[in-house]
Structure formats: C-alpha cells, structure tokens
Amino acid sequence: MRAVRYHEYGGPDVLRLEDAPAPEAGPGQVRIAVGASAVNRMDIKLRSGAMASTPLAHPRIPGLDAAGVVDQVGAGVTGVQVGDRVFGAGSATLAELAVLETFAPVPEGLSLVQAAALPTVAETAGRVLSLLPGDPGAVLVVDGAAGGVGTILVQLARRRGLTVVGTASPAKHDVLRHLGALPTTYGPGLVDRVRALVDHVDGAADLAGEGSAGELVTLTRDSARVVTIADFSGATEAVVTDGSDGRSWATMTEVADLVAAGELELLVDTELDWSQAAEAHRRCESGHATGKVVLTLSDTW
Ligand SMILES: NC(=O)c1ccc[n+]([C@@H]2O[C@H](COP(=O)([O-])OP(=O)(O)OC[C@H]3O[C@@H](n4cnc5c(N)ncnc54)[C@H](OP(=O)(O)O)[C@@H]3O)[C@@H](O)[C@H]2O)c1
C-alpha cells in the first residue's frame, strides 16, 4: 500500500508518500480503506521527536483519526461488515489502509472528511466536560476555544445549558460568538477580562497549555475546578487529563450524530490532498487552526 511515513524525527518535510507494508486487523479491530485522515497536535508532537528520548527505530506512519470503508474485520468484532463506512481512532491512519481500534458507523449525512475530523477532539471535549461542573447555568471559561477541541467543547457545554466564556485572538471572536460563547482574548490579565463578562466562574478548561492555569484557578477559587489537557508542568494543582484516566468515546458518536443532524457545527480549517501532508502538518503546528485540519486520499476513491 501507499502511506505517508517519516524515517527520522523533524519538521514537516520529513513526511514522504511511499510504499509500506499493509497492516492487519487484530482482535476487536477493523481495517479500513482510508478516505480521510485528520491531523492532531499529537501527530506533530510525535513527528517532531518532542516526546522521544531515542532516535526513531523504524519508519512511522502518522495519524490517529480516520474515516473510510471497512475491508477487513478482526476476530470478535460484531455489528460491522466489509463495505461499511466507519470512522474512529487507531494509529498510522495516514495510509491507504489503516487499523481502527475504536470505531462506529458514519451517520447518514456526514462526509468522510467530517467523520475523520471528529474522534480525538470529540472524545477529549467530552472527557474534559465530564471533569467540570455541569449543572445548567454553570459558568465555564474555556482557554483555547477556537481549536479542534475547543470548538466542540463550547458547543457541547452550551447544549447542556452552561454559560461559556471562550478565549481566542480578536479575529476569531465572531466565530466564538457564533458557537455561543462570550469571547475574550487569551494571555495575561485573563482574570480581569473574564470578570468584566461574568460575575462568577464555576469551572475552567485550559486547552492551550500556555500558562493560563494559574489565572483559571484564581477565577474558580479551586484548582479541582480547573482541567488542563495541555499543561503538564505541574505549576498549579489543576486537574491534568491525558486520556490515561479513561476515555469518553461515547462523545465521538454523540457529536457525529449532532453534526449529521445539523445541531452542532464542525469547523474544518483546512482540507488538503494527502500528497500535501507536510503543508497540513505545518497548518496544525501553527497552533492557529480554527477547528480541524483534514487530509483526503482522493487517489484511492
Ligand atoms: N490531554 C489530552 O488528552 C489531549 C487531547 C487532545 C489534544 N490535546 C492537546 O490540547 C491542545 C489543543 O488541542 P487542539 O486540537 O484543540 O489544538 P488546535 O486545534 O491546534 O488549537 C488551535 C487553537 O489554539 C488557539 N491558541 C493559540 N495560542 C493560544 C494561547 N496562547 N491561548 C489560548 N488559545 C490559543 C488558537 O487560537 P488563535 O488562532 O485565535 O490564536 C487556535 O484556534 C494541544 O496541545 C493538544 O496536543 C491534549
């Protein structure tokens, strides 16, 4: 099969489209002919070597999320057949064939690009919300609200009746308003800007990891009411979640159904052919995408 791979850690230009061995679906897994594969910030961290202590031993295919058509069903899998359109999460998804470990049928009305965009960010948004005060009327601050995780999290919180203050650069404040959040800018002075918008804060999500956790704890007056997915520095006692504490995969299908029904907006910042994988990684790596970056495998369709 053809796949995008890298042979050493580095910048986006280490990505190459080349031949690679096809994977096999193991127990509980499916293999799909990939139609679309999303780029996540984790793909960037893995490709750059930021998470590695030794050189890469074997060529690696990036990609955690994908959507496509099942072409092989692993032992013990029920309810899914060869030919079904599915989406989900696995590894090495930027390839003609990829194995998914967590998957679900693509709802009617959802494109493969939309479906591929969802798994990691929807799961993360659901997980973060499950760790925060969720009673209708509660007030949340979401730092980093215009990204892949933030745009989903804001909308889920609004659907549950919460008030949301979201941060983004000024050019994106209309986007945040459209999603139902009260916008403000990120960076130092957040406490005063938020207090100018709401009279109290019940919970806060740090989705950017850019040092706001301390101000978020000041706003909530309780570190247990601040959840971070991106600040692992331990500088505050905010709750850190990386998925090892449990996953919220049910949110993946919940969000997919809502998008298919037109009740939740999925923002795709950039859609490119997979031959432009390096450009897609550059866009994601910029840290300024509005929603998701997705690659399509048009030559396999
Ligand atoms: N722990 C976990 O389980 C988990 C899971 C998923 C993701 N993550 C991590 O969470 C982070 C966010 O993921 P994502 O997919 O949402 O990323 P993303 O889509 O790349 O986020 C981009 C957004 O971040 C905003 N941003 C940039 N600098 C900011 C700052 N200083 N303060 C606040 N917002 C800022 C940008 O807004 P502007 O363009 O307006 O600047 C942009 O809209 C990443 O570091 C990712 O690795 C962790």
Short mmCIF file of C-alpha atoms and ligand atoms in Angstrom, two decimals:
data_model
loop_
_atom_site.label_atom_id
_atom_site.label_comp_id
_atom_site.label_asym_id
_atom_site.label_seq_id
_atom_site.Cartn_x
_atom_site.Cartn_y
_atom_site.Cartn_z
CA MET A 1 0.00 0.00 0.00
CA ARG A 2 0.96 3.68 -0.16
CA ALA A 3 1.42 5.59 3.08
CA VAL A 4 2.86 8.83 4.38
CA ARG A 5 5.86 7.97 6.57
CA TYR A 6 8.84 9.54 8.27
CA HIS A 7 12.19 7.90 8.85
CA GLU A 8 13.53 10.39 11.37
CA TYR A 9 12.08 12.98 13.74
CA GLY A 10 11.99 16.53 12.46
CA GLY A 11 9.93 19.23 10.76
CA PRO A 12 7.02 18.64 8.36
CA ASP A 13 9.41 17.98 5.46
CA VAL A 14 10.38 14.58 6.90
CA LEU A 15 6.97 13.31 5.67
CA ARG A 16 7.16 11.20 2.47
CA LEU A 17 4.50 9.40 0.44
CA GLU A 18 5.93 5.91 -0.19
CA ASP A 19 5.26 2.16 -0.17
CA ALA A 20 4.70 0.48 3.19
CA PRO A 21 3.50 -2.94 4.42
CA ALA A 22 -0.27 -3.16 4.89
CA PRO A 23 -1.47 -3.62 8.50
CA GLU A 24 -3.80 -6.44 9.58
CA ALA A 25 -6.86 -6.04 11.80
CA GLY A 26 -6.26 -7.67 15.18
CA PRO A 27 -8.96 -8.91 17.59
CA GLY A 28 -11.61 -6.25 18.16
CA GLN A 29 -10.25 -4.08 15.33
CA VAL A 30 -11.25 -3.26 11.78
CA ARG A 31 -9.07 -2.32 8.83
CA ILE A 32 -10.38 0.40 6.55
CA ALA A 33 -9.61 1.75 3.12
CA VAL A 34 -8.98 5.30 4.32
CA GLY A 35 -10.96 8.13 2.73
CA ALA A 36 -9.87 10.90 5.09
CA SER A 37 -7.41 11.21 7.96
CA ALA A 38 -7.22 14.12 10.41
CA VAL A 39 -4.11 15.82 11.74
CA ASN A 40 -3.94 16.26 15.50
CA ARG A 41 -1.46 18.20 17.58
CA MET A 42 -0.31 14.82 18.97
CA ASP A 43 0.81 13.87 15.43
CA ILE A 44 3.00 16.97 15.44
CA LYS A 45 4.50 16.20 18.86
CA LEU A 46 5.25 12.61 17.79
CA ARG A 47 6.73 13.60 14.41
CA SER A 48 8.95 16.31 15.86
CA GLY A 49 10.54 13.92 18.36
CA ALA A 50 9.41 16.14 21.26
CA MET A 51 8.10 13.04 23.02
CA ALA A 52 11.04 10.75 22.21
CA SER A 53 14.29 10.13 24.07
CA THR A 54 15.93 7.92 21.42
CA PRO A 55 16.12 8.08 17.61
CA LEU A 56 13.24 6.56 15.65
CA ALA A 57 13.95 2.82 15.20
CA HIS A 58 11.55 2.18 12.27
CA PRO A 59 9.69 4.37 9.77
CA ARG A 60 6.45 5.62 11.27
CA ILE A 61 3.09 6.46 9.68
CA PRO A 62 1.36 9.41 11.40
CA GLY A 63 -2.37 9.70 12.06
CA LEU A 64 -4.73 8.83 14.92
CA ASP A 65 -8.15 9.54 13.39
CA ALA A 66 -9.66 8.37 10.10
CA ALA A 67 -12.82 7.50 8.23
CA GLY A 68 -13.30 5.09 5.36
CA VAL A 69 -14.73 1.76 4.26
CA VAL A 70 -14.17 -1.48 6.18
CA ASP A 71 -12.13 -4.00 4.16
CA GLN A 72 -11.15 -6.44 6.96
CA VAL A 73 -12.88 -7.33 10.22
CA GLY A 74 -10.87 -8.59 13.20
CA ALA A 75 -11.83 -11.52 15.43
CA GLY A 76 -14.67 -10.82 17.82
CA VAL A 77 -15.98 -7.74 16.02
CA THR A 78 -19.74 -7.70 15.66
CA GLY A 79 -22.12 -5.24 14.05
CA VAL A 80 -19.69 -4.12 11.34
CA GLN A 81 -19.18 -5.72 7.92
CA VAL A 82 -16.81 -5.33 5.00
CA GLY A 83 -18.09 -2.41 2.93
CA ASP A 84 -19.49 -0.39 5.87
CA ARG A 85 -18.48 3.27 6.21
CA VAL A 86 -16.89 3.75 9.64
CA PHE A 87 -14.86 6.37 11.47
CA GLY A 88 -12.75 6.22 14.58
CA ALA A 89 -9.33 6.18 16.17
CA GLY A 90 -6.29 3.96 15.85
CA SER A 91 -2.76 4.60 14.74
CA ALA A 92 -0.92 5.02 11.42
CA THR A 93 -4.09 6.31 9.75
CA LEU A 94 -2.40 8.41 7.04
CA ALA A 95 -2.25 5.45 4.67
CA GLU A 96 -4.39 3.69 2.09
CA LEU A 97 -5.19 1.03 4.69
CA ALA A 98 -5.35 1.64 8.44
CA VAL A 99 -6.48 -0.25 11.53
CA LEU A 100 -9.01 1.36 13.87
CA GLU A 101 -9.29 0.25 17.48
CA THR A 102 -12.32 2.38 18.33
CA PHE A 103 -14.90 2.82 15.59
CA ALA A 104 -18.55 3.43 14.78
CA PRO A 105 -20.68 3.67 11.63
CA VAL A 106 -20.56 7.04 9.86
CA PRO A 107 -24.02 8.54 10.36
CA GLU A 108 -26.09 9.27 7.26
CA GLY A 109 -25.38 12.82 6.11
CA LEU A 110 -21.84 13.01 7.50
CA SER A 111 -18.99 13.13 4.98
CA LEU A 112 -15.81 11.10 5.48
CA VAL A 113 -13.92 14.36 5.98
CA GLN A 114 -16.27 15.42 8.77
CA ALA A 115 -16.18 11.95 10.33
CA ALA A 116 -12.38 11.76 10.24
CA ALA A 117 -12.14 15.17 11.91
CA LEU A 118 -14.05 14.08 14.99
CA PRO A 119 -12.72 11.19 17.06
CA THR A 120 -9.85 12.64 19.12
CA VAL A 121 -11.26 16.12 19.62
CA ALA A 122 -14.81 14.98 20.41
CA GLU A 123 -13.55 12.37 22.88
CA THR A 124 -11.32 14.97 24.54
CA ALA A 125 -14.08 17.58 24.74
CA GLY A 126 -16.42 15.03 26.35
CA ARG A 127 -13.75 13.91 28.81
CA VAL A 128 -12.94 17.48 29.87
CA LEU A 129 -16.60 18.35 30.33
CA SER A 130 -17.14 15.23 32.45
CA LEU A 131 -14.49 16.54 34.88
CA LEU A 132 -16.05 20.01 35.25
CA PRO A 133 -19.19 21.36 36.95
CA GLY A 134 -22.00 20.63 34.51
CA ASP A 135 -25.24 21.83 36.05
CA PRO A 136 -27.32 24.01 33.74
CA GLY A 137 -26.48 27.63 34.47
CA ALA A 138 -22.90 26.89 35.50
CA VAL A 139 -20.29 29.26 34.05
CA LEU A 140 -17.22 27.82 32.31
CA VAL A 141 -14.11 29.54 30.98
CA VAL A 142 -12.50 27.78 28.00
CA ASP A 143 -8.98 28.96 27.23
CA GLY A 144 -8.17 27.98 23.65
CA ALA A 145 -11.80 27.85 22.49
CA ALA A 146 -11.24 28.20 18.72
CA GLY A 147 -9.25 25.00 18.17
CA GLY A 148 -10.28 21.45 17.37
CA VAL A 149 -11.15 20.54 20.96
CA GLY A 150 -12.46 23.99 21.93
CA THR A 151 -14.99 24.45 19.14
CA ILE A 152 -16.65 21.13 20.05
CA LEU A 153 -16.40 21.67 23.82
CA VAL A 154 -18.00 25.12 23.66
CA GLN A 155 -20.98 23.80 21.71
CA LEU A 156 -21.49 20.73 23.93
CA ALA A 157 -21.38 22.95 27.02
CA ARG A 158 -23.90 25.38 25.51
CA ARG A 159 -26.23 22.50 24.62
CA ARG A 160 -26.10 21.44 28.30
CA GLY A 161 -27.21 24.90 29.35
CA LEU A 162 -23.88 26.25 30.54
CA THR A 163 -22.62 29.79 30.02
CA VAL A 164 -19.22 29.76 28.31
CA VAL A 165 -16.52 32.41 28.17
CA GLY A 166 -14.06 31.42 25.45
CA THR A 167 -10.66 32.81 24.53
CA ALA A 168 -9.25 33.35 21.05
CA SER A 169 -7.39 36.04 19.15
CA PRO A 170 -9.69 39.01 18.32
CA ALA A 171 -10.15 37.97 14.67
CA LYS A 172 -11.93 34.82 15.87
CA HIS A 173 -14.32 36.44 18.35
CA ASP A 174 -17.16 36.33 15.83
CA VAL A 175 -16.59 32.58 15.43
CA LEU A 176 -16.82 32.11 19.19
CA ARG A 177 -19.97 34.24 19.38
CA HIS A 178 -21.47 32.13 16.59
CA LEU A 179 -20.75 28.98 18.61
CA GLY A 180 -22.47 30.51 21.64
CA ALA A 181 -19.52 31.68 23.73
CA LEU A 182 -18.75 35.10 25.20
CA PRO A 183 -15.39 35.88 23.60
CA THR A 184 -12.32 37.41 25.14
CA THR A 185 -8.62 37.38 24.30
CA TYR A 186 -6.10 35.00 25.85
CA GLY A 187 -2.92 35.90 27.71
CA PRO A 188 -2.03 37.75 30.93
CA GLY A 189 -4.87 39.73 32.50
CA LEU A 190 -7.44 37.00 31.81
CA VAL A 191 -8.89 37.27 35.33
CA ASP A 192 -9.93 40.90 34.83
CA ARG A 193 -11.24 40.34 31.31
CA VAL A 194 -13.39 37.40 32.42
CA ARG A 195 -14.70 39.26 35.48
CA ALA A 196 -15.83 42.03 33.16
CA LEU A 197 -18.05 39.50 31.37
CA VAL A 198 -19.44 37.23 34.15
CA ASP A 199 -19.93 37.65 37.88
CA HIS A 200 -18.55 34.24 38.84
CA VAL A 201 -16.84 31.18 37.30
CA ASP A 202 -17.73 27.58 38.24
CA GLY A 203 -15.17 25.72 36.14
CA ALA A 204 -12.42 26.26 33.58
CA ALA A 205 -10.67 24.30 30.84
CA ASP A 206 -7.11 25.04 29.78
CA LEU A 207 -6.95 23.70 26.22
CA ALA A 208 -3.90 25.70 25.20
CA GLY A 209 -1.26 24.91 27.81
CA GLU A 210 0.19 28.40 27.50
CA GLY A 211 0.40 29.21 31.21
CA SER A 212 -3.17 30.30 31.98
CA ALA A 213 -3.87 27.62 34.60
CA GLY A 214 -2.91 29.90 37.49
CA GLU A 215 -5.36 32.62 36.41
CA LEU A 216 -8.04 29.97 35.85
CA VAL A 217 -7.55 28.73 39.43
CA THR A 218 -7.90 32.34 40.64
CA LEU A 219 -11.18 32.62 38.73
CA THR A 220 -12.67 29.35 40.04
CA ARG A 221 -11.08 29.70 43.52
CA ASP A 222 -10.49 25.92 43.44
CA SER A 223 -7.83 24.00 41.48
CA ALA A 224 -10.14 20.95 41.35
CA ARG A 225 -12.43 23.00 39.10
CA VAL A 226 -9.73 23.65 36.51
CA VAL A 227 -8.90 20.94 33.96
CA THR A 228 -5.92 21.11 31.63
CA ILE A 229 -5.20 18.90 28.63
CA ALA A 230 -2.01 20.66 27.61
CA ASP A 231 -0.13 21.94 30.68
CA PHE A 232 1.83 19.08 32.20
CA SER A 233 4.25 21.40 34.02
CA GLY A 234 2.65 20.84 37.41
CA ALA A 235 2.88 24.60 38.05
CA THR A 236 -0.63 24.52 39.56
CA GLU A 237 -2.79 21.82 41.12
CA ALA A 238 -5.21 21.92 38.20
CA VAL A 239 -6.60 18.54 37.17
CA VAL A 240 -4.49 17.10 34.34
CA THR A 241 -6.10 14.69 31.92
CA ASP A 242 -4.32 12.86 29.10
CA GLY A 243 -6.74 10.01 28.47
CA SER A 244 -4.88 7.51 30.63
CA ASP A 245 -7.54 8.33 33.23
CA GLY A 246 -10.31 6.97 30.96
CA ARG A 247 -11.73 7.91 27.59
CA SER A 248 -15.10 9.38 26.57
CA TRP A 249 -15.56 7.59 23.26
CA ALA A 250 -19.34 7.84 23.59
CA THR A 251 -18.90 11.56 22.89
CA MET A 252 -17.42 10.69 19.48
CA THR A 253 -20.70 9.13 18.32
CA GLU A 254 -22.80 11.74 20.15
CA VAL A 255 -21.03 14.56 18.33
CA ALA A 256 -21.15 12.75 14.97
CA ASP A 257 -24.92 12.34 15.29
CA LEU A 258 -25.34 16.00 16.26
CA VAL A 259 -23.25 17.19 13.29
CA ALA A 260 -25.19 14.90 10.91
CA ALA A 261 -28.45 16.32 12.29
CA GLY A 262 -27.23 19.89 11.77
CA GLU A 263 -27.32 20.57 15.50
CA LEU A 264 -23.61 21.04 16.06
CA GLU A 265 -21.12 22.75 13.79
CA LEU A 266 -17.90 21.02 12.87
CA LEU A 267 -15.26 23.54 11.82
CA VAL A 268 -12.76 22.25 9.25
CA ASP A 269 -9.95 24.79 8.98
CA THR A 270 -8.11 23.12 6.10
CA GLU A 271 -8.81 20.19 3.79
CA LEU A 272 -5.94 19.01 1.57
CA ASP A 273 -5.00 16.02 -0.55
CA TRP A 274 -2.71 13.66 1.36
CA SER A 275 0.13 14.43 -1.05
CA GLN A 276 0.18 17.76 0.84
CA ALA A 277 0.70 16.15 4.25
CA ALA A 278 3.64 18.43 5.09
CA GLU A 279 1.53 21.54 4.48
CA ALA A 280 -1.27 20.11 6.62
CA HIS A 281 1.19 19.42 9.44
CA ARG A 282 2.52 22.99 9.12
CA ARG A 283 -1.00 24.39 9.47
CA CYS A 284 -1.77 22.27 12.53
CA GLU A 285 1.65 23.01 14.03
CA SER A 286 1.00 26.76 13.72
CA GLY A 287 -1.34 26.44 16.70
CA HIS A 288 -3.80 28.80 14.99
CA ALA A 289 -6.13 26.49 13.09
CA THR A 290 -9.83 27.23 13.56
CA GLY A 291 -11.13 23.70 14.01
CA LYS A 292 -9.59 20.75 12.20
CA VAL A 293 -7.01 20.03 9.53
CA VAL A 294 -8.01 17.00 7.41
CA LEU A 295 -6.28 15.12 4.58
CA THR A 296 -8.21 13.28 1.88
CA LEU A 297 -6.99 10.24 -0.02
CA SER A 298 -8.58 11.19 -3.31
CA ASP A 299 -6.45 8.82 -5.37
CA THR A 300 -7.93 5.85 -3.52
CA TRP A 301 -11.52 6.97 -4.17
N1 LIG B 1 -4.52 15.63 27.04
C1 LIG B 1 -5.27 15.17 26.05
O1 LIG B 1 -5.93 14.13 26.17
C2 LIG B 1 -5.32 15.93 24.75
C3 LIG B 1 -6.20 15.56 23.74
C4 LIG B 1 -6.28 16.34 22.59
C5 LIG B 1 -5.47 17.47 22.47
N2 LIG B 1 -4.59 17.76 23.45
C6 LIG B 1 -3.74 18.95 23.38
O2 LIG B 1 -4.57 20.08 23.59
C7 LIG B 1 -4.11 21.18 22.84
C8 LIG B 1 -5.24 21.74 21.99
O3 LIG B 1 -5.63 20.77 21.04
P1 LIG B 1 -6.48 21.23 19.77
O4 LIG B 1 -6.64 20.04 18.92
O5 LIG B 1 -7.68 21.98 20.18
O6 LIG B 1 -5.40 22.23 19.11
P2 LIG B 1 -5.58 23.25 17.91
O7 LIG B 1 -6.79 22.91 17.12
O8 LIG B 1 -4.29 23.29 17.18
O9 LIG B 1 -5.79 24.65 18.65
C9 LIG B 1 -5.64 25.78 17.90
C10 LIG B 1 -6.26 26.94 18.65
O10 LIG B 1 -5.45 27.31 19.78
C11 LIG B 1 -5.63 28.72 19.97
N3 LIG B 1 -4.47 29.31 20.66
C12 LIG B 1 -3.23 29.52 20.16
N4 LIG B 1 -2.45 30.08 21.11
C13 LIG B 1 -3.22 30.24 22.22
C14 LIG B 1 -3.00 30.74 23.53
N5 LIG B 1 -1.80 31.24 23.90
N6 LIG B 1 -4.00 30.73 24.41
C15 LIG B 1 -5.22 30.25 24.07
N7 LIG B 1 -5.52 29.74 22.84
C16 LIG B 1 -4.51 29.74 21.94
C17 LIG B 1 -5.71 29.27 18.57
O11 LIG B 1 -6.49 30.46 18.59
P3 LIG B 1 -5.97 31.71 17.74
O12 LIG B 1 -5.75 31.21 16.34
O13 LIG B 1 -7.06 32.70 17.88
O14 LIG B 1 -4.66 32.14 18.35
C18 LIG B 1 -6.34 28.16 17.75
O15 LIG B 1 -7.69 28.39 17.42
C19 LIG B 1 -2.89 20.67 22.06
O16 LIG B 1 -1.71 20.98 22.77
C20 LIG B 1 -3.09 19.17 22.03
O17 LIG B 1 -1.87 18.45 21.90
C21 LIG B 1 -4.49 17.03 24.59
#
